Tab-separated table of C-alpha atoms and ligand atoms in Angstrom:
chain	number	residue	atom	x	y	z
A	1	UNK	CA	130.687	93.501	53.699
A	2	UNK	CA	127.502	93.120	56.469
A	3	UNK	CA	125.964	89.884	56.166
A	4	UNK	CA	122.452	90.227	56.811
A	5	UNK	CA	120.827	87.987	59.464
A	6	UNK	CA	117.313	87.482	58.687
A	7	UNK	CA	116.680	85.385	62.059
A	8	UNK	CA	117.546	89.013	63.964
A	9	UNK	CA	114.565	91.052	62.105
A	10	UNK	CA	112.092	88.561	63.148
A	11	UNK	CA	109.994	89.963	65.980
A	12	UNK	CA	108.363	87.613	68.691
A	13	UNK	CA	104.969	88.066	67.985
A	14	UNK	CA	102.034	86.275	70.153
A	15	UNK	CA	99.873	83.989	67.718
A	16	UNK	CA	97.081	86.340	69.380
A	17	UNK	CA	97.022	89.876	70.473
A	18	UNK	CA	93.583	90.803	72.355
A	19	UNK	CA	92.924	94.168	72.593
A	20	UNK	CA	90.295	96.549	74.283
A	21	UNK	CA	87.531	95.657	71.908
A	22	UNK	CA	87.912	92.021	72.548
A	23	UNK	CA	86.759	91.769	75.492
A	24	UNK	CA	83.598	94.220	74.970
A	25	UNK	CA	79.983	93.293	74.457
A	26	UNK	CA	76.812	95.362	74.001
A	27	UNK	CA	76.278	98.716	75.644
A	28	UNK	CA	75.739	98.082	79.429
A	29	UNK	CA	72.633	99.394	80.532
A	30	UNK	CA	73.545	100.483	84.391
A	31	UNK	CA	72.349	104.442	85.113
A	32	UNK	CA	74.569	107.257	84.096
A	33	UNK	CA	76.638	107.619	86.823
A	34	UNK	CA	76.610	104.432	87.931
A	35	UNK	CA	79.533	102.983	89.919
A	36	UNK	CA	79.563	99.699	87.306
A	37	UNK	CA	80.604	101.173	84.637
A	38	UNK	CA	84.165	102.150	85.989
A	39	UNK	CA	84.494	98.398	87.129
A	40	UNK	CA	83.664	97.010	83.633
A	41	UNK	CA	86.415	99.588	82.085
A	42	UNK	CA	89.092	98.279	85.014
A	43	UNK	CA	88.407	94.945	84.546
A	44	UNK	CA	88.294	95.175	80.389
A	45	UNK	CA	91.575	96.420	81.169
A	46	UNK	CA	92.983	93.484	82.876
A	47	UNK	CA	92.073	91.215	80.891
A	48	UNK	CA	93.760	93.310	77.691
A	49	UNK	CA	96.870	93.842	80.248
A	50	UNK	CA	96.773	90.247	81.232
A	51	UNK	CA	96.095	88.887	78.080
A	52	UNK	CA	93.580	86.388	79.440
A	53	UNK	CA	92.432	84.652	76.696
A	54	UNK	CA	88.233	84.987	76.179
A	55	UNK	CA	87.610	81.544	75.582
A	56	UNK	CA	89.617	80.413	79.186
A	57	UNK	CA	88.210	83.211	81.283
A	58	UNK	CA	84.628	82.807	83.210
A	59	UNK	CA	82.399	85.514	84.745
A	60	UNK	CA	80.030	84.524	87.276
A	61	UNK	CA	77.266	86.096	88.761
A	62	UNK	CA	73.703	86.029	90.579
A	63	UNK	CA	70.975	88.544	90.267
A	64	UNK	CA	70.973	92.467	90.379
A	65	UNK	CA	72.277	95.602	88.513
A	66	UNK	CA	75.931	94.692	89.480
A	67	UNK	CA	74.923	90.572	88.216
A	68	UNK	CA	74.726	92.198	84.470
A	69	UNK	CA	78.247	92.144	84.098
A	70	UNK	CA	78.612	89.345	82.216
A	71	UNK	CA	76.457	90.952	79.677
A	72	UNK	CA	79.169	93.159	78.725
A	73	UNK	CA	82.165	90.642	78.311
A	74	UNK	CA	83.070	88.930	75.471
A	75	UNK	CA	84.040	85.776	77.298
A	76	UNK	CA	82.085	83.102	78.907
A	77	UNK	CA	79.908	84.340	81.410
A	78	UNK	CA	77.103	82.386	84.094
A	79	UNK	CA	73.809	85.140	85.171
A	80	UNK	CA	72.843	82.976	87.899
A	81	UNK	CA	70.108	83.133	90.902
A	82	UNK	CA	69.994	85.098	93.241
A	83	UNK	CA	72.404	85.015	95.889
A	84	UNK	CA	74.109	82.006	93.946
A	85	UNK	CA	76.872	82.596	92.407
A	86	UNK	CA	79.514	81.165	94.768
A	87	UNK	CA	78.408	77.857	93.829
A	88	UNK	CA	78.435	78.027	90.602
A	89	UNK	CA	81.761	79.451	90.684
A	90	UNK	CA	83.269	77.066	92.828
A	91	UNK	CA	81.847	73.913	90.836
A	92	UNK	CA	83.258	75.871	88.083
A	93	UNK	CA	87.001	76.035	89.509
A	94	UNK	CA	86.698	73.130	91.189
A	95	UNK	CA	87.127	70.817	87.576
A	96	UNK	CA	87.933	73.363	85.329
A	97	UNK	CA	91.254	75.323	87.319
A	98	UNK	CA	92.503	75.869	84.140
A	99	UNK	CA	89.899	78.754	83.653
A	100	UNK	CA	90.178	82.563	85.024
A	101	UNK	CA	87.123	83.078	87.090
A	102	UNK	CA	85.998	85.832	88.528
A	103	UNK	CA	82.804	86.154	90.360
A	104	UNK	CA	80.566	89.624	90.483
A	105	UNK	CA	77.801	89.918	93.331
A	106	UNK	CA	75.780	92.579	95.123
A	107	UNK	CA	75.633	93.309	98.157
A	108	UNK	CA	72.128	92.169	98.962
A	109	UNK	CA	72.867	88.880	96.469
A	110	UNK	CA	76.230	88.601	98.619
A	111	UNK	CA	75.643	89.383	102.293
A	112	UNK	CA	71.621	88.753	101.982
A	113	UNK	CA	70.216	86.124	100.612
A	114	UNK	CA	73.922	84.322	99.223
A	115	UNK	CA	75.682	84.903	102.538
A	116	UNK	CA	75.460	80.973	103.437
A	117	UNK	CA	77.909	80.250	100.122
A	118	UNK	CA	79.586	83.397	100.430
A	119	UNK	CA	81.367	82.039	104.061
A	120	UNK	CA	81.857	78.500	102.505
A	121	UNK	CA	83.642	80.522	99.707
A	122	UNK	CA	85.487	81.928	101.886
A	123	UNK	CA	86.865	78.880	103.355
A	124	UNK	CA	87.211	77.072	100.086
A	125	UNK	CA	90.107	79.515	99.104
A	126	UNK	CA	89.449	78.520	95.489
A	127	UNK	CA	91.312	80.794	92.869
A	128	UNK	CA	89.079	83.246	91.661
A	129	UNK	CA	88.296	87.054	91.573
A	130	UNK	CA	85.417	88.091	93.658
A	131	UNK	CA	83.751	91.677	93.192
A	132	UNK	CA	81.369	92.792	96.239
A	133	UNK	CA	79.665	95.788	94.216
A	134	UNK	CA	78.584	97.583	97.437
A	135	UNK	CA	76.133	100.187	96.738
A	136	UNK	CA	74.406	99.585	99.990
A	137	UNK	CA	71.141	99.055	98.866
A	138	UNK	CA	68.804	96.424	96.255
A	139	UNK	CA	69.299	98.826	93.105
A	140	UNK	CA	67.665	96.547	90.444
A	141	UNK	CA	64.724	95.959	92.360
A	142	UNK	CA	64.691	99.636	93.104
A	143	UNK	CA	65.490	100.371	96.419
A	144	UNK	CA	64.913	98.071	99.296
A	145	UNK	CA	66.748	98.213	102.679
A	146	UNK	CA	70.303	95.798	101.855
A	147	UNK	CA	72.241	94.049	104.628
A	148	UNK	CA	74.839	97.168	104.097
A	149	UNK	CA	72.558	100.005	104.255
A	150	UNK	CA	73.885	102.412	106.807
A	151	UNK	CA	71.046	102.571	110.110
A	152	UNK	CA	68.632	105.056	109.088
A	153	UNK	CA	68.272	104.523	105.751
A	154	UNK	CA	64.953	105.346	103.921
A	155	UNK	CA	63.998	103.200	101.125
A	156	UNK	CA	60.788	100.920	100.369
A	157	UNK	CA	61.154	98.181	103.104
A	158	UNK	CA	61.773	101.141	105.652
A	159	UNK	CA	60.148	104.212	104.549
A	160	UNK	CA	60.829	105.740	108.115
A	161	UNK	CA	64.722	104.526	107.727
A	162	UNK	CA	66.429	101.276	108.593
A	163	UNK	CA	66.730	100.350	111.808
A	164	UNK	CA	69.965	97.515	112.308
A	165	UNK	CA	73.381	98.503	112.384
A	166	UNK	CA	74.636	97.064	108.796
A	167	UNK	CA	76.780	93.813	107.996
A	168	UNK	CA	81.020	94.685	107.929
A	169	UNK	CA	81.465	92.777	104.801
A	170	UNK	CA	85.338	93.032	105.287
A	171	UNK	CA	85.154	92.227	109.095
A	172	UNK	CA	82.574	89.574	108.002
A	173	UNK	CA	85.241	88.136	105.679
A	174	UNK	CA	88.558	88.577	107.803
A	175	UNK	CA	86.095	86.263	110.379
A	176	UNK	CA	86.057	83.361	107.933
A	177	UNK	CA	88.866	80.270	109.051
A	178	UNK	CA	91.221	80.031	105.928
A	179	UNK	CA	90.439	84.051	104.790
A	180	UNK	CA	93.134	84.705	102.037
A	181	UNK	CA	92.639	87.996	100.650
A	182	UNK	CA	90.973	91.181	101.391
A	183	UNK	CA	90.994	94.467	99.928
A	184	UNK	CA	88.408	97.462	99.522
A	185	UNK	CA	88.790	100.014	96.550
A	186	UNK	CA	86.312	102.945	95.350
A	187	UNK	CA	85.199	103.273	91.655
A	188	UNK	CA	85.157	106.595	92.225
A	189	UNK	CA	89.375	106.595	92.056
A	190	UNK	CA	89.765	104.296	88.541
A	191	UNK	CA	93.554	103.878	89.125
A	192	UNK	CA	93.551	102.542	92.579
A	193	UNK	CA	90.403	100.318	91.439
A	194	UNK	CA	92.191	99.041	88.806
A	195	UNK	CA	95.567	97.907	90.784
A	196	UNK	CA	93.333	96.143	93.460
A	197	UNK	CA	91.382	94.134	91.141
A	198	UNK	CA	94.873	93.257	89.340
A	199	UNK	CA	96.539	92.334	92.699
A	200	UNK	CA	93.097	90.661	93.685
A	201	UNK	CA	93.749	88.607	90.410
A	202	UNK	CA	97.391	87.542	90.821
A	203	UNK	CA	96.512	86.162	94.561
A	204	UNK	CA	96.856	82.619	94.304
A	205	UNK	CA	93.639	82.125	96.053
A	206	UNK	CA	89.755	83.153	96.865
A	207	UNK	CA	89.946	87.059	96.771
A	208	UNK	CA	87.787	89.101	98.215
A	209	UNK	CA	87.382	92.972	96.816
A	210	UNK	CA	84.608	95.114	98.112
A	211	UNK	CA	84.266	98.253	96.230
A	212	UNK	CA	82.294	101.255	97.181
A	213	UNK	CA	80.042	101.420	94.864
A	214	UNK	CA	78.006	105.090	93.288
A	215	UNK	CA	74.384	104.242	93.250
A	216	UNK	CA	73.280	108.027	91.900
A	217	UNK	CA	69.717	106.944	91.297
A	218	UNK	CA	69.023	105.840	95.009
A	219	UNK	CA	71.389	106.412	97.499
A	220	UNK	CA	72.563	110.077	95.889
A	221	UNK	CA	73.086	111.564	99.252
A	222	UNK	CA	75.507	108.046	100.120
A	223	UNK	CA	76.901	109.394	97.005
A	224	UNK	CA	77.905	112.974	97.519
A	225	UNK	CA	79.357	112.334	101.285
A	226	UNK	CA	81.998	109.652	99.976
A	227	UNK	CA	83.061	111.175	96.890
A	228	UNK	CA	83.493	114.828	98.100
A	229	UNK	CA	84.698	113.983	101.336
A	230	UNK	CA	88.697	113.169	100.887
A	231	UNK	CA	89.298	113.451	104.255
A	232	UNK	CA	86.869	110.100	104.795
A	233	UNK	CA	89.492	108.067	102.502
A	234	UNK	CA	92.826	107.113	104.088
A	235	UNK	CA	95.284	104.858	101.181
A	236	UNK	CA	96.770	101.851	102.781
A	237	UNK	CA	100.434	101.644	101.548
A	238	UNK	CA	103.140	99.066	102.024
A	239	UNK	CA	105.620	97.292	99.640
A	240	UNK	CA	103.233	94.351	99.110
A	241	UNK	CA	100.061	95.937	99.252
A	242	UNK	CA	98.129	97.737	96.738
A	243	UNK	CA	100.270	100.099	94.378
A	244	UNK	CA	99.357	103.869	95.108
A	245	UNK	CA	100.759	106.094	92.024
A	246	UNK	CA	101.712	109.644	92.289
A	247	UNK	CA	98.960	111.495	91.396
A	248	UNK	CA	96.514	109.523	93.904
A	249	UNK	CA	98.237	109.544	96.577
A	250	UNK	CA	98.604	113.664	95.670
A	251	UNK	CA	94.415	113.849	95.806
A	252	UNK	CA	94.066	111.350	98.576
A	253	UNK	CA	96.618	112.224	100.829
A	254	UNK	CA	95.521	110.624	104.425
A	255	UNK	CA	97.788	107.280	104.193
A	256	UNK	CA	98.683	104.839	106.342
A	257	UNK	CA	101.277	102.351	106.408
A	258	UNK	CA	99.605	98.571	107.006
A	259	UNK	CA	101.587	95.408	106.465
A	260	UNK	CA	99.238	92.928	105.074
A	261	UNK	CA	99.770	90.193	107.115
A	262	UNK	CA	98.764	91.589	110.057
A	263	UNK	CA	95.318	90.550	111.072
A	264	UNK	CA	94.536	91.955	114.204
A	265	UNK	CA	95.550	95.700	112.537
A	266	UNK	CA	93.381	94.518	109.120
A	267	UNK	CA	90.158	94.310	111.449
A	268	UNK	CA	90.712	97.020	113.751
A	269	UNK	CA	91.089	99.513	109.837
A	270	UNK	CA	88.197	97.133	108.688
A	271	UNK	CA	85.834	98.108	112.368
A	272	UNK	CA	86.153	102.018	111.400
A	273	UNK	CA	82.769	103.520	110.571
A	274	UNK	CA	84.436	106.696	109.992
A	275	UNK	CA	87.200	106.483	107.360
A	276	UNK	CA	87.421	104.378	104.485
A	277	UNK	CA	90.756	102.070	104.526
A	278	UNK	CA	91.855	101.613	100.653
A	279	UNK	CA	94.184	99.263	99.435
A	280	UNK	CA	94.996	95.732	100.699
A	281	UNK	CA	94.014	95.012	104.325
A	282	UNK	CA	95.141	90.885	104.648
A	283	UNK	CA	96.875	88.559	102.575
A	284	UNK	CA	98.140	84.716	103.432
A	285	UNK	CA	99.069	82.989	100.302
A	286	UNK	CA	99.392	79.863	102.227
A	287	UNK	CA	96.491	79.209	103.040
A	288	UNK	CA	94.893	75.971	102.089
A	289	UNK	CA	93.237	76.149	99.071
A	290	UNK	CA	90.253	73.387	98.427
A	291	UNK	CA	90.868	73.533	94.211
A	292	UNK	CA	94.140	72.131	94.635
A	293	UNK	CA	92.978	69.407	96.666
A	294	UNK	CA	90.292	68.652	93.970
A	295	UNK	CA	92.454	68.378	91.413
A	296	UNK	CA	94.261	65.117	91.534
A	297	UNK	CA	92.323	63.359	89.418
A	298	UNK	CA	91.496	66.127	86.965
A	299	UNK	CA	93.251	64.137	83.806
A	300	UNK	CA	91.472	60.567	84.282
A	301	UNK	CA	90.031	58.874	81.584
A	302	UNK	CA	86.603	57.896	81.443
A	303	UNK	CA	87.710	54.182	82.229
A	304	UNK	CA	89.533	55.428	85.013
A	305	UNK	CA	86.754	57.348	86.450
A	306	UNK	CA	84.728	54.554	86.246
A	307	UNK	CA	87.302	52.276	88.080
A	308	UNK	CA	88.252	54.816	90.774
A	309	UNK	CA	84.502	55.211	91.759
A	310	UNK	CA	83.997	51.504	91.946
A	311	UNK	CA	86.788	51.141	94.342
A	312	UNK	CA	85.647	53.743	96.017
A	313	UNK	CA	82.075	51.446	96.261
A	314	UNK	CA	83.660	48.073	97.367
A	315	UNK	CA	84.498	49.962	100.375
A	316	UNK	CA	80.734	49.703	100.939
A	317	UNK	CA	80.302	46.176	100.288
A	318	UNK	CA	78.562	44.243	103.238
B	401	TPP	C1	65.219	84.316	94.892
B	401	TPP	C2	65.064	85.766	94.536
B	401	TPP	N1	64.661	86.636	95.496
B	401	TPP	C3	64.518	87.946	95.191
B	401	TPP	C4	64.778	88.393	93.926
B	401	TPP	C5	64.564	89.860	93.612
B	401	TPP	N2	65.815	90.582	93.500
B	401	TPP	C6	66.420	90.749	92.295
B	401	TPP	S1	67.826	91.667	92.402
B	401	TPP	C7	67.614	91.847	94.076
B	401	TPP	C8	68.575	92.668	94.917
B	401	TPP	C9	69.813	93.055	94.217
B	401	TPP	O1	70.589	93.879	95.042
B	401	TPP	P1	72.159	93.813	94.989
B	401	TPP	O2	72.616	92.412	95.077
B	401	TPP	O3	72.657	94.748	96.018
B	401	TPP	O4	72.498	94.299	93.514
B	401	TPP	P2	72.386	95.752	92.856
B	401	TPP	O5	71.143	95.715	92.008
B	401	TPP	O6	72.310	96.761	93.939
B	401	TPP	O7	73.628	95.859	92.038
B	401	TPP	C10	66.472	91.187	94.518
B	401	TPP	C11	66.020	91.174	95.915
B	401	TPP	C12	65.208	87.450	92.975
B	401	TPP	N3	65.506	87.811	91.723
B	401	TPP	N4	65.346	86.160	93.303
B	402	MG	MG1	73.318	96.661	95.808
């Protein structure tokens, strides 16, 4: 007769499963219509997807509309200062590497007032996620002039229009020695926003997304000219770039063929003021990465730490 073997009906099961609902906290309070909430649902997603457990995964931020996301995780989260959370994140990475960190800025606390850490960053090439939520202007503070305002923008620090030429954040960031990863995504287009921040967070390295961001409350007109213009969004594609599915490449059908690792193309796409380049512009997972350097005495005792730094101080003895 069949024998029955009990050890083949036992199912693998994970001593955890997170879902959705684990990883959500409060109800955000961004603007209906507001480009954050689509973020918060992509990146709730990766986390389920990933299964990054809550208690090992960090959110970092500094100060603006965008800086609330931490608010709305349920995992560890840092609301910082203004223009500060690169630091913070850093330090963060720096001893704990075993943590998922992801860092979410604004523009203005990004390329304004945090720019100095944002280059360092840069050049760190520690392992984390960063989100540039670019809605070209201060939202939270209600609409001053930001570094990435387009010229001729009216708002309350130029109420006859702004009158630079903005900051390229991706040119900015392809300019940085060491630059690992950079991509730029819309949250206006939630599956090709959600398979650049997942290929943003399998980079071994510091990677740098800048999303366009809807701001419908003050920069409406911004608004309406990127979202109903197709024609102004051309999909990067290649085999190791960002995945485009079916049905948005059908909607967005300007694409373009760019092989990541080509720098000189990535800045010339990054340069156009005219169309938007989506998907992954550069990518060198080889480049030198300051964590890893860090981290060779992560494990040390107390006793040891205490050694190792007074060996380090008879160096100094006169
Ligand atoms: C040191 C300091 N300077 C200025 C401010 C005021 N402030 C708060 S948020 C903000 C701008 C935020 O703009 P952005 O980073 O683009 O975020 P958004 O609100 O647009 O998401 C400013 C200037 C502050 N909180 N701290
Ligand atoms: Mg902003």
């Amino acid at each position: 007769m069949f024998g029955l073997n009990l050890d083949a009906c036992i199912i693998d099961l994970p001593e955890k499963y997170y879902t959705l609902h684990d990883y959500e906290k409060g109800v955000a309070r961004w603007c209906p219509g507001c480009g954050d909430h689509a973020v918060l649902s992509a990146v709730q997603r990766l986390c389920k997807e990933e299964q990054l457990p809550p208690e090992k995964t960090m959110f970092v931020s500094g100060i603006g509309c965008s800086s609330r996301f931490p608010h709305y995780m349920n995992t560890y989260g840092f609301h910082g200062l203004h223009g500060r959370a690169f630091p913070v994140a850093c330090g963060i990475k720096f001893r704990r590497p075993d943590l998922n960190v992801f860092v979410v800025t604004g523009d203005g606390d990004c390329c304004s007032i945090g720019a100095g850490h944002w280059i360092h960053a840069i050049r760190y090439n520690m392992n984390m996620t960063v989100l540039l939520f670019d809605n070209q202007i201060y939202g939270m503070t209600k609409k001053q002039t930001s570094p990435t305002s387009p010229m001729g923008t009216m708002s309350n620090t130029h109420p006859h229009g702004s009158v630079l030429p903005p900051i390229n954040p991706l040119l900015t960031t392809l300019g940085v020695s060491n630059v690992s990863f950079v991509a730029q995504t819309a949250d206006w287009i939630p599956s090709h926003l959600y398979a650049t921040i997942r290929k943003a967070y399998e980079h071994p390295g510091f990677s740098f997304v800048k999303i366009s961001m809807r701001c419908p409350k003050f920069m409406p007109a911004a608004v309406d000219a990127k979202v109903s213009d197709k024609e102004h969004v051309c999909l990067l594609t290649h085999e190791n770039g960002v995945p485009v599915d079916d049905a948005t490449g059908r909607v967005f059908s300007n694409h373009l063929e760019h092989d990541p690792t080509d720098m000189n193309q990535a800045r010339q796409l990054a340069a156009n003021e005219e169309i938007s380049y989506l998907g992954l512009l550069y990518q060198n997972k080889a480049a030198l990465r300051y964590d890893l350097y860090g981290a060779h005495n992560l494990n040390y005792t107390p006793e040891q730490k205490i050694a190792a730094i007074n060996q380090e101080l008879e160096r100094f003895t006169v």
